[in-house]
Coordinates of C-alpha atoms in Angstrom, one line a residue:
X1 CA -14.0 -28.4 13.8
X2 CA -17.7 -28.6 11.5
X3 CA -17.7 -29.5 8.1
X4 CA -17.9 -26.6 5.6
X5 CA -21.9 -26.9 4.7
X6 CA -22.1 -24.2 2.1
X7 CA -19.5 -26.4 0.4
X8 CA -21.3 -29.2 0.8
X9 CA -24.5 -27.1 0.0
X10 CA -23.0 -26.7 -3.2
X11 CA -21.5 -29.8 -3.8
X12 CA -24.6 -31.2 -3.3
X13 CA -26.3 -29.0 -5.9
X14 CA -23.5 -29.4 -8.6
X15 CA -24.2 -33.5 -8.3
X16 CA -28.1 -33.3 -8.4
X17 CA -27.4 -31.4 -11.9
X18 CA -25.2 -34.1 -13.3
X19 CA -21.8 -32.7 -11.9
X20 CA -18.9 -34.6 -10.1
X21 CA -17.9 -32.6 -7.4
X22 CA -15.7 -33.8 -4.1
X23 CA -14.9 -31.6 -1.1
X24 CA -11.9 -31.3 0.4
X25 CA -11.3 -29.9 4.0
X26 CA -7.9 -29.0 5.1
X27 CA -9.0 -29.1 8.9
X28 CA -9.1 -32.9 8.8
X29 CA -6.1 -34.0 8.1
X30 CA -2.9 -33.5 9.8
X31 CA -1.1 -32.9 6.3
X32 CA -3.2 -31.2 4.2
X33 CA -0.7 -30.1 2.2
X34 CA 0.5 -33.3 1.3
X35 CA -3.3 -35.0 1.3
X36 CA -4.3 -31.9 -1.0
X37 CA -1.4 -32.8 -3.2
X38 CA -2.1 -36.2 -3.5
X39 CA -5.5 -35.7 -4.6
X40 CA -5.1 -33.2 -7.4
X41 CA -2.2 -35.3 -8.7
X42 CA -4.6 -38.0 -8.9
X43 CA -7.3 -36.8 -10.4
X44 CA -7.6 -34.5 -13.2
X45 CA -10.2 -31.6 -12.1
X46 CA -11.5 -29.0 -15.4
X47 CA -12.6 -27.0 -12.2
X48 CA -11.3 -26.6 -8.5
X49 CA -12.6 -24.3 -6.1
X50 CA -11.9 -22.4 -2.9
X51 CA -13.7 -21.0 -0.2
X52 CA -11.9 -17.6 1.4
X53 CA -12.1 -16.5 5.0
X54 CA -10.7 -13.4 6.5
X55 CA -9.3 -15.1 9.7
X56 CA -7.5 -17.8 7.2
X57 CA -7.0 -16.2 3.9
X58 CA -3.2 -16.6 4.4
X59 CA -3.8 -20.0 4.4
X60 CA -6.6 -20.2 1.6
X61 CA -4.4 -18.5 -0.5
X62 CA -1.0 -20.8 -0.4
X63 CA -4.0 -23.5 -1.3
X64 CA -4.8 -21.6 -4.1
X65 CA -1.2 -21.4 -5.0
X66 CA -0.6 -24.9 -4.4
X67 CA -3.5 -26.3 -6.6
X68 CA -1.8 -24.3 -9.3
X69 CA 1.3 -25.8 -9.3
X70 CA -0.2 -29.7 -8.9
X71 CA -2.9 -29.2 -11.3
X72 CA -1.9 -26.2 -13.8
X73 CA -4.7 -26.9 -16.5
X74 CA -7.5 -26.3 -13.7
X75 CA -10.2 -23.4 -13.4
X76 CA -9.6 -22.0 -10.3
X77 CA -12.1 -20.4 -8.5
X78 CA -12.8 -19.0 -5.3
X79 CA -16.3 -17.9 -3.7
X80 CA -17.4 -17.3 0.1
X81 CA -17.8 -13.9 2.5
X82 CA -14.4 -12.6 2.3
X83 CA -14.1 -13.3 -1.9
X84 CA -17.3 -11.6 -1.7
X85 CA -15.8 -8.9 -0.1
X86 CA -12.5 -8.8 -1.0
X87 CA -11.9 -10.2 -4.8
X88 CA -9.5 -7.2 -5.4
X89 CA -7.2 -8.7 -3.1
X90 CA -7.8 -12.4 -3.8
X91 CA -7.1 -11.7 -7.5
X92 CA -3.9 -9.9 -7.2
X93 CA -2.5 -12.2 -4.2
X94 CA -3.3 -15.5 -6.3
X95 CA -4.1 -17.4 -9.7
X96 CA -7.6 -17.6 -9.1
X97 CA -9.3 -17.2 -12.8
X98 CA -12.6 -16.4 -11.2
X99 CA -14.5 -15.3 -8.2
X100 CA -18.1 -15.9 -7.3
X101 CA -19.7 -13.0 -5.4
X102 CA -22.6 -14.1 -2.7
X103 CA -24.4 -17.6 -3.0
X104 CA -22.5 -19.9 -5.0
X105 CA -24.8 -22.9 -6.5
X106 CA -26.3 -21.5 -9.9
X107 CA -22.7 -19.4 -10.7
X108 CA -20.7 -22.3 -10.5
X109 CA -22.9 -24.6 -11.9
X110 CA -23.1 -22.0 -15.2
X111 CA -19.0 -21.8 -14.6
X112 CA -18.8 -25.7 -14.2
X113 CA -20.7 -25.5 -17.8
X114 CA -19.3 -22.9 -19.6
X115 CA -16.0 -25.0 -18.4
X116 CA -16.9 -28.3 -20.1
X117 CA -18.0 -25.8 -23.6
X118 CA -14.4 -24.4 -23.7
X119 CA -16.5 -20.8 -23.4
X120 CA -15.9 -17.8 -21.9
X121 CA -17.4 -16.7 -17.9
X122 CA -17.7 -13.2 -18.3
X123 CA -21.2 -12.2 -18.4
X124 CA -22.2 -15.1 -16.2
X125 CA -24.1 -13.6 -13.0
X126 CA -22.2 -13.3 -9.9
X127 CA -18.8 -13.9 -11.5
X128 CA -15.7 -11.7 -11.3
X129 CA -13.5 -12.8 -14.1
X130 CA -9.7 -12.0 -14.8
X131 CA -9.1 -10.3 -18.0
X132 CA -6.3 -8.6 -19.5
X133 CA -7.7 -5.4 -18.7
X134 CA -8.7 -6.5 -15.0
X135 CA -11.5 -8.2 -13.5
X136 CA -14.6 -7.7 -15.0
X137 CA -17.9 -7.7 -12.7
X138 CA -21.1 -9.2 -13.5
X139 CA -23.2 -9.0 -10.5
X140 CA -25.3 -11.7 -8.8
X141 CA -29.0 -12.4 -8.4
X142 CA -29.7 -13.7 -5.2
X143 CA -31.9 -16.8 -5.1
X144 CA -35.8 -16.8 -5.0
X145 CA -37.6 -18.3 -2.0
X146 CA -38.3 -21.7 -4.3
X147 CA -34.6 -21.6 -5.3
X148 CA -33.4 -21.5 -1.7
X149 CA -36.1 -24.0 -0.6
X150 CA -34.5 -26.6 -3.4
X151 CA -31.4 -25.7 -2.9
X152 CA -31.0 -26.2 0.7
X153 CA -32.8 -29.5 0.4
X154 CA -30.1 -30.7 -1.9
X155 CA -27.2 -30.8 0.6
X156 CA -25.7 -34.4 1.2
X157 CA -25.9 -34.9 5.1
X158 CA -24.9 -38.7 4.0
X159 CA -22.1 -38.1 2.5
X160 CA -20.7 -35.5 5.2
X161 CA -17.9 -37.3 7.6
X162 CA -19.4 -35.8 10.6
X163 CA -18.0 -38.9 12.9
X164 CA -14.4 -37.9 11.0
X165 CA -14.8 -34.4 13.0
X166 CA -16.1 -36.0 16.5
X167 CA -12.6 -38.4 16.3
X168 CA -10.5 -35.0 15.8
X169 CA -12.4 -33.1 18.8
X170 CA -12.2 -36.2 21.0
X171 CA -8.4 -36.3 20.2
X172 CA -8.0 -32.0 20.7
X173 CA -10.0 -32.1 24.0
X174 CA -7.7 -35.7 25.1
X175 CA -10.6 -37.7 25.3
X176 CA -9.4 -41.5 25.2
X177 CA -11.0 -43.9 23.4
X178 CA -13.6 -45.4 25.2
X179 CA -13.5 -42.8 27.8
X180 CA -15.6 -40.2 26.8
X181 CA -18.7 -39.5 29.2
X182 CA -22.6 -37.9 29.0
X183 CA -21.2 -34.5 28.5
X184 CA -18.9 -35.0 26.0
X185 CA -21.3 -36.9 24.1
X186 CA -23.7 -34.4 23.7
X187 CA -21.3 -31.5 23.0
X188 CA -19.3 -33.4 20.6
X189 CA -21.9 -35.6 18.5
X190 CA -23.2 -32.8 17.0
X191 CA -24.5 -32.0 13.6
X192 CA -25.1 -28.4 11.9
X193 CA -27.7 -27.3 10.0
X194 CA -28.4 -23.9 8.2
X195 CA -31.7 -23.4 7.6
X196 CA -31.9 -19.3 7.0
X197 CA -30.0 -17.8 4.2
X198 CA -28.8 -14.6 5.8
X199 CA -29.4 -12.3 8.9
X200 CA -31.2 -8.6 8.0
X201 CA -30.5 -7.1 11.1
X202 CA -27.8 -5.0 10.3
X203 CA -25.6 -5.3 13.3
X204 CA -22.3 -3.1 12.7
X205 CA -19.5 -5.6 13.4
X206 CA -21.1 -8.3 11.2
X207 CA -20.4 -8.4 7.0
X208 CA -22.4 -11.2 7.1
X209 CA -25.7 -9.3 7.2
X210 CA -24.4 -7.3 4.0
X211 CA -23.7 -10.5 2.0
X212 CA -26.4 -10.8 -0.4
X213 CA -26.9 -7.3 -0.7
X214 CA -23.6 -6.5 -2.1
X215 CA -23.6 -9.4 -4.6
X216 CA -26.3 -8.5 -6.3
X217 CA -26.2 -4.7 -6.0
X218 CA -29.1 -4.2 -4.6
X219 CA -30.7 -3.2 -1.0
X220 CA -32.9 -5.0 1.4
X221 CA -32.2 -8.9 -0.2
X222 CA -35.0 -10.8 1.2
X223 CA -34.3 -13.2 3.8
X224 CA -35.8 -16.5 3.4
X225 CA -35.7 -19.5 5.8
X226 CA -36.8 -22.9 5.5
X227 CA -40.5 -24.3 6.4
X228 CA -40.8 -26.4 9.5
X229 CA -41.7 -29.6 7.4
X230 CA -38.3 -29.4 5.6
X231 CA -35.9 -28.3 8.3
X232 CA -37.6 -31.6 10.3
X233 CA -36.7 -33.5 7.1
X234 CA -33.1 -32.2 7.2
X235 CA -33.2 -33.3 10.8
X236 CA -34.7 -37.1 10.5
X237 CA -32.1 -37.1 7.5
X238 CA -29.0 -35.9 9.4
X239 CA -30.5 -39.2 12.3
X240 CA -30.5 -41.5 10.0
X241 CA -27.4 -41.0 8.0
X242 CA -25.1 -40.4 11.8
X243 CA -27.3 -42.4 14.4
X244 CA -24.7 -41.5 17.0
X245 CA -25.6 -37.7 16.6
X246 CA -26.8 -36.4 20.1
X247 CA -27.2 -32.7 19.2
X248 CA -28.3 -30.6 16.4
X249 CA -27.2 -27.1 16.3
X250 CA -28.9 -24.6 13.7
X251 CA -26.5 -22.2 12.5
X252 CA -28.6 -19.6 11.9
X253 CA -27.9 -16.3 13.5
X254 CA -31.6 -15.7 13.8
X255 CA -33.4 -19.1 14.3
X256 CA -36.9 -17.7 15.9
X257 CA -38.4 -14.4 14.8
X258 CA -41.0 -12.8 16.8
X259 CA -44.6 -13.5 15.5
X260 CA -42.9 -17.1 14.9
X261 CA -45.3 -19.5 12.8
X262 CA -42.8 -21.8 12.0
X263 CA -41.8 -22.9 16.1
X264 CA -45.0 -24.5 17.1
X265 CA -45.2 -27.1 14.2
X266 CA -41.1 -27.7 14.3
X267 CA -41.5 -28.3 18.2
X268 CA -44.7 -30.6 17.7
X269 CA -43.1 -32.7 14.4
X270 CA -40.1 -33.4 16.4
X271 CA -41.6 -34.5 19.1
X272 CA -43.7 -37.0 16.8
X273 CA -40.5 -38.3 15.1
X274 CA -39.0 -39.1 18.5
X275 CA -42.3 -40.8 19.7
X276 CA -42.4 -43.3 16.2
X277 CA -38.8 -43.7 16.4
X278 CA -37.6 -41.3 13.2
X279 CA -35.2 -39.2 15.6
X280 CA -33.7 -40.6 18.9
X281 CA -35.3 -40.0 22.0
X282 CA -32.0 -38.4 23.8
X283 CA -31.5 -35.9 20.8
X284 CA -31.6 -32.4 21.4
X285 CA -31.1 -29.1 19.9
X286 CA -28.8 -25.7 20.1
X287 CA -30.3 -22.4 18.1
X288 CA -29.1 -18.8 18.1
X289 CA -31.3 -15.4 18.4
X290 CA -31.5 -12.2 18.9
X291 CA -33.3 -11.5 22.6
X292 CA -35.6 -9.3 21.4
X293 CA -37.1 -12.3 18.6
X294 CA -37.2 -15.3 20.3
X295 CA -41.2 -16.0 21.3
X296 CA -40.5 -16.1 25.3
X297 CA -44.5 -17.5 25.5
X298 CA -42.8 -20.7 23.7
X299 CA -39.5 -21.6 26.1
X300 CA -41.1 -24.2 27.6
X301 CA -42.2 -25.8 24.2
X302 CA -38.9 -25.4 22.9
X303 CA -37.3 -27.4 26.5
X304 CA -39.9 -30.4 25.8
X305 CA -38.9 -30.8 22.1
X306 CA -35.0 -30.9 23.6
X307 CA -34.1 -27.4 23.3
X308 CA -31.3 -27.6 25.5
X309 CA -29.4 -24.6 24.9
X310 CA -29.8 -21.1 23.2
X311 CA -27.2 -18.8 21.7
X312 CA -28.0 -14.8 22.6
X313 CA -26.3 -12.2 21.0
X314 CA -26.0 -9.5 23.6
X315 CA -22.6 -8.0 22.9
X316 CA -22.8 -5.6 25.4
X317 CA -24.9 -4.3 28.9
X318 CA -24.1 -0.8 28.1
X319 CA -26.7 1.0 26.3
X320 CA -24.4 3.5 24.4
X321 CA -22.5 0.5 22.8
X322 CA -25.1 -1.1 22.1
X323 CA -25.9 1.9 19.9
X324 CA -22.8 2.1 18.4
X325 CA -23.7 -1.7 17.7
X326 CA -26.6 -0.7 16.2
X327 CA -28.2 -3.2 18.3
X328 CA -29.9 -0.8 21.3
X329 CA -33.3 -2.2 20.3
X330 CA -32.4 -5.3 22.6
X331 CA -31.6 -3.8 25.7
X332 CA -35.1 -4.0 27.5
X333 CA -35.7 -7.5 26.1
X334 CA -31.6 -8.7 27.3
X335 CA -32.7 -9.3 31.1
X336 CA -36.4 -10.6 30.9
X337 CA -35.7 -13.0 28.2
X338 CA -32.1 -14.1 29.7
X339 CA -33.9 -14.7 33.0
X340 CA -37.2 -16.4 31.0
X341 CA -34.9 -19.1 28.9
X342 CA -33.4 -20.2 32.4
X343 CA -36.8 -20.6 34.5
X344 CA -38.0 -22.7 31.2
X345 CA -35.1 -24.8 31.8
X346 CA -33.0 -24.1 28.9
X347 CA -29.2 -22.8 29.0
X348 CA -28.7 -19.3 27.4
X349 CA -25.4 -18.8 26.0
X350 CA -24.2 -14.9 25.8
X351 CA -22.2 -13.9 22.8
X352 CA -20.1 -11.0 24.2
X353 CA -17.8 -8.5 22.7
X354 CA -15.9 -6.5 25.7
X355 CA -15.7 -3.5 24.0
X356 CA -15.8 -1.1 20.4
X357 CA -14.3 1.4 19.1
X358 CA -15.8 4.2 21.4
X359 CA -15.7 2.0 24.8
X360 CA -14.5 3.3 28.0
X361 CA -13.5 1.4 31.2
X362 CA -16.4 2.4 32.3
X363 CA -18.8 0.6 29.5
X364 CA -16.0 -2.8 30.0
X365 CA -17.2 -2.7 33.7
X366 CA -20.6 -2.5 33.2
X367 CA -20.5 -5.5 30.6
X368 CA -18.3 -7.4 32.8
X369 CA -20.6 -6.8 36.0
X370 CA -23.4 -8.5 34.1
X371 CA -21.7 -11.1 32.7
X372 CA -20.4 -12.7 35.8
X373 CA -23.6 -12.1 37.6
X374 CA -25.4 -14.0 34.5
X375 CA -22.4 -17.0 34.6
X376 CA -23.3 -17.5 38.5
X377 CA -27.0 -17.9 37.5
X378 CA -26.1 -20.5 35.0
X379 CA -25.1 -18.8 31.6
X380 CA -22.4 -19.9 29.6
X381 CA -20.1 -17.2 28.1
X382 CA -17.9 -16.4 25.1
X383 CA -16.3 -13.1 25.5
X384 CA -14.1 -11.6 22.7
X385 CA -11.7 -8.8 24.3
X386 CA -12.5 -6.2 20.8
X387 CA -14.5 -6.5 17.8
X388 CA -12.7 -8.5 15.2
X389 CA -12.6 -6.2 12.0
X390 CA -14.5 -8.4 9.3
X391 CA -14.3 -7.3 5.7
X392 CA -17.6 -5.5 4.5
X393 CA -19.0 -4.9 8.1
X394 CA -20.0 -1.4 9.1
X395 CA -17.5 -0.8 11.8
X396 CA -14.7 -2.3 9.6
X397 CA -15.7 0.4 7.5
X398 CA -15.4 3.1 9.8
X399 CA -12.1 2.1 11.8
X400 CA -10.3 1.8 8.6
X401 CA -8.2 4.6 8.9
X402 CA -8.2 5.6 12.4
X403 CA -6.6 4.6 15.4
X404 CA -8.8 2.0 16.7
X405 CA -8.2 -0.5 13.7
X406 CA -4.7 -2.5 14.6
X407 CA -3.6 -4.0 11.1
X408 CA -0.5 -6.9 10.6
X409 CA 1.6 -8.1 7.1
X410 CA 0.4 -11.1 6.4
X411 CA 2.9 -13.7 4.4
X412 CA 1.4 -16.4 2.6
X413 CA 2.8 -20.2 3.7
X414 CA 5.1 -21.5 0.9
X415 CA 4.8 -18.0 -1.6
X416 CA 6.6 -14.7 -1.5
X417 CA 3.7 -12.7 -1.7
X418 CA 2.2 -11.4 1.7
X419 CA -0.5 -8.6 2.2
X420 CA -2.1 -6.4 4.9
X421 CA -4.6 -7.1 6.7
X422 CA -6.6 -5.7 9.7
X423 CA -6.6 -7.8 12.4
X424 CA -8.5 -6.3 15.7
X425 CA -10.6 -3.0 16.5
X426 CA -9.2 -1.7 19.8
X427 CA -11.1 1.3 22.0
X428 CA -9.3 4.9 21.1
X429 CA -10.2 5.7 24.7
X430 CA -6.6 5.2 26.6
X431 CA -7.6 3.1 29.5
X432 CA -9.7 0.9 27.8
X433 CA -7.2 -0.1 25.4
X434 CA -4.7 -0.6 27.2
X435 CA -7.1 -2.8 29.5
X436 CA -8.0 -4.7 26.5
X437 CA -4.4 -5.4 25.4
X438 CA -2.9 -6.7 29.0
X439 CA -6.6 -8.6 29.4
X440 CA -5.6 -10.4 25.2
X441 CA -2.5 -11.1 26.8
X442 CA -2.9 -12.5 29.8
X443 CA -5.9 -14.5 28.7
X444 CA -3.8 -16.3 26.4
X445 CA -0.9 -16.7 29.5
X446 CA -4.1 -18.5 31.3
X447 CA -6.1 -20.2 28.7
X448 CA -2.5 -21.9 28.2
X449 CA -1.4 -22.8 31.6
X450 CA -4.9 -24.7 32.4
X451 CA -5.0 -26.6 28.9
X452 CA -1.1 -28.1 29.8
X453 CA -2.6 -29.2 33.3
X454 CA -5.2 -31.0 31.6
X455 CA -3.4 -32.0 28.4
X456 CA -5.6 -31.0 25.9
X457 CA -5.3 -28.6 23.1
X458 CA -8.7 -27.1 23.1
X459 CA -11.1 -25.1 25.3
X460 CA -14.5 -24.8 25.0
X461 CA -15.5 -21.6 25.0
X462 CA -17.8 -21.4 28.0
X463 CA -14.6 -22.0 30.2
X464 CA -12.2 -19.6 28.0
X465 CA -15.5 -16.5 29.1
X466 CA -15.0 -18.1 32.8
X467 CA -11.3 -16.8 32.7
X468 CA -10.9 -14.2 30.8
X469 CA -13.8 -12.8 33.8
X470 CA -10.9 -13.9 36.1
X471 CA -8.5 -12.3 34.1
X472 CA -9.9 -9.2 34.1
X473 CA -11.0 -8.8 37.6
X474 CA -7.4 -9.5 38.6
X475 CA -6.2 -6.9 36.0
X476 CA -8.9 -4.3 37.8
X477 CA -7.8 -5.0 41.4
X478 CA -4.3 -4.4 40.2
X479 CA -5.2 -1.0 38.4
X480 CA -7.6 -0.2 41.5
X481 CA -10.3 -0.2 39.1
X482 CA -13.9 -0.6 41.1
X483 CA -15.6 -3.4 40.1
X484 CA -18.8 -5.7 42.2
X485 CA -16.6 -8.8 42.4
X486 CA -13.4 -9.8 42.5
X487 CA -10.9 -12.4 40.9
X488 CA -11.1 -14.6 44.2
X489 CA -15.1 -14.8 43.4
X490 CA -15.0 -16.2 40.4
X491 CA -12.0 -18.8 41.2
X492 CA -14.3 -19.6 43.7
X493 CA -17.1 -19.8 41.6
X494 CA -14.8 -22.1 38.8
X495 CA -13.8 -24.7 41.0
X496 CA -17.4 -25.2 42.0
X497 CA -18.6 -25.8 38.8
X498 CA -15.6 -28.1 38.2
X499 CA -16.3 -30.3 41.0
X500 CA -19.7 -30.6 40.2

């Protein structure tokens, strides 16, 4: 529940060049079909556009469809990762008339154009256009460090409902009106920002980091991030268009890097702005970062300017999948640094995926040894059971055909049409896999039972890691699997943190 902000990225773009442009998010309503509907039958749009996801392209798709039928005389067009990736598919599932490949602003905006002239897209850069003799390709050029500067300063934080999303999380979690306390406040006041346009670090389960490179055709796309002065101007911006925002998260997957210039005068303007009264005194911040790239000299700086919490991706504790992760460059940093963010006083978060393609039992007990003996010290966990098989990553790539990749028929809501899609990349080893599979199972069994107790119809993810280590330490004792804790531990250790 976060608004779309490469949408509103380029929405924001299109209307600083003289373009009417209106997002729509689906997640916000609880009729989007019929809101959707309602909207395009209102207004007559030359040009509508979707952004595709591989976890929801089902659902993006019967959009696609639906926009058809209401408004038949539109452009349809359809841009984001998994178009990026997968405009084969898109194509031959749905009307779409065009798909963008990579970043989005300057192909639509030559699209948007080209759409008001009555002339043709093809030869327009980043756009995959449907002809009679299939789709022709022209490739993208990714933006220049000026471009993505200007661009990312052009996004509309005013015009963003952010308080639209608190309402629907306070309303999934149960909070009542008027009931909500210090806690929720800070976790559900919240505000994203982007201010990094992709990561380089090639890690093998992420298509993300391969984005920009196969858009344009080219190797090694630049990464560029924003200077300190203008992600503090994002920030003051963000304050004073949603003064009830308590935390800003930066979506970045890499926020810090390690000879960091940027940290010192971000730490040292935001404490200014809260000192003159340009950003609240009680707001503070969430980042993300690889362990070995975060500047562990500068913790404590971070803490004072209201770093409050810090997103680690450390996938794994075993060394040989953190190889196959293409990540093993981390592992001396993983326990210094995690141990480092906690003295400066700062809450580190551990991203973990329980095992890959080539995991044993043994690798799963390693990582799940670590992880509870990180939760007791304080660390909040999100554990996912297998890698999730995006399109374009490297492993995706590789599990394709074998037995580790688990695929599913997908229909699409409303249509005829379905296709198949992968949908999870389970361990060949036999023990592990079958571990992982009773562990997805009985996850969801006790995810469930705790969310009726509490009637609410979301979990945060810190307490979904808390069980599924429960989970699997009762699944272990059953299989007389040897492991340094057991399931009573960390029910022990739950209801502690629970009651305080």
């Amino acid at each position: 529940m976060a608004p779309p902000l490469g949408i509103w990225r380029i929405c924001g773009f299109l209307r600083s060049n003289g373009i009417e442009c209106q997002v729509f998010d689906p997640n916000l309503y609880d009729f989007p079909n019929e809101q959707l509907a309602r909207i395009l039958l209102t207004l007559d749009y030359q040009v509508v556009g979707f952004s595709m996801n591989g976890l929801t392209l089902h659902h993006d798709l019967a959009l696609v469809h639906m926009a058809k039928s209401f408004s038949p005389s539109s452009l349809l067009v359809a841009g984001g990762v998994e178009a990026t990736f997968n405009h084969e598919l898109i194509m031959s599932a749905s009307p779409v008339d065009v798909i963008i490949l990579g970043e989005g602003e300057f192909p639509l905006f030559d699209i948007c154009n080209a759409a008001q002239k009555g002339s043709g897209f093809e030869g327009i850069k980043g756009a995959v256009v449907r002809t009679l003799n299939g789709p022709k390709v022209t490739l993208n050029r990714p933006m220049c460090y000026e471009e993505y500067c200007h661009v990312s300063s052009m996004i509309p934080l005013e015009d963003i409902p952010f308080e639209a999303y608190w309402e629907k999380l306070k309303k999934l979690r149960g909070i009542e009106p008027g009931d909500i306390d210090e806690q929720d406040l800070r976790e559900i006041h919240s505000i994203r920002l982007m201010t990094l346009n992709y990561c380089p670090l090639k890690c093998s389960f992420c298509s993300y980091t391969n984005f920009l490179n196969v858009a344009s055709g080219k190797k090694g796309v630049k990464a560029w991030r924003l200077p300190a002065e203008t992600v503090l101007r994002l920030v003051k911006k963000a304050y004073a268009a949603h003064p009830e925002v308590r935390t800003i998260i930066f979506q970045d997957d890499l926020f810090t890097f390690k000879d960091d210039k940027r940290l010192k005068p971000l730490c040292e303007g935001i404490l200014l702005a809260k000192k003159n009264g340009e950003l609240g005194a009680k707001i503070e911040f969430i980042c993300s970062n690889r362990v070995d790239t975060i500047p562990t000299g500068d913790l404590a700086m971070m803490r004072n300017a209201g770093f409050r919490l810090i997103g680690y991706g450390i996938e794994s504790f075993s060394l040989r999948v953190l190889k196959e992760f293409n990540k093993s460059i981390i592992y001396n940093a993983i326990e210094p640094v995690i141990n480092n963010t906690i003295k400066a006083g700062i809450t580190p978060f551990l991203n973990i995926i329980l095992s890959s393609p080539e995991s044993t039992m043994d690798d799963i007990v390693v990582t799940l040894q670590k992880v509870f003996e990180y939760q007791r010290k304080g660390c909040e966990t999100s554990i996912y059971p297998y890698v999730i098989p995006f399109t374009g990553a490297e492993l995706s790539g590789k599990a394709a055909h074998d037995s580790s990749m688990v695929k599913e028929v997908a229909h699409i809501p409303g249509e005829e049409g379905s296709f198949t899609r992968p949908t999870k990349i389970l361990p060949k080893d036999d023990l592990a896999r079958d571990f992982i599979e009773e562990l997805e199972t009985m996850v969801k069994r006790e995810a469930k039972m705790v969310m009726d107790e509490l009637e609410v119809t979301h979990m945060p993810s810190r307490m979904k890691g808390l069980i599924t280590t429960y989970t699997a330490a009762k699944i272990m004792e059953k299989r007389k699997i040897r492991i340094s804790f057991k399931p009573e531990d960390v029910m022990s250790f739950i209801l502690e943190r629970r009651r305080n």
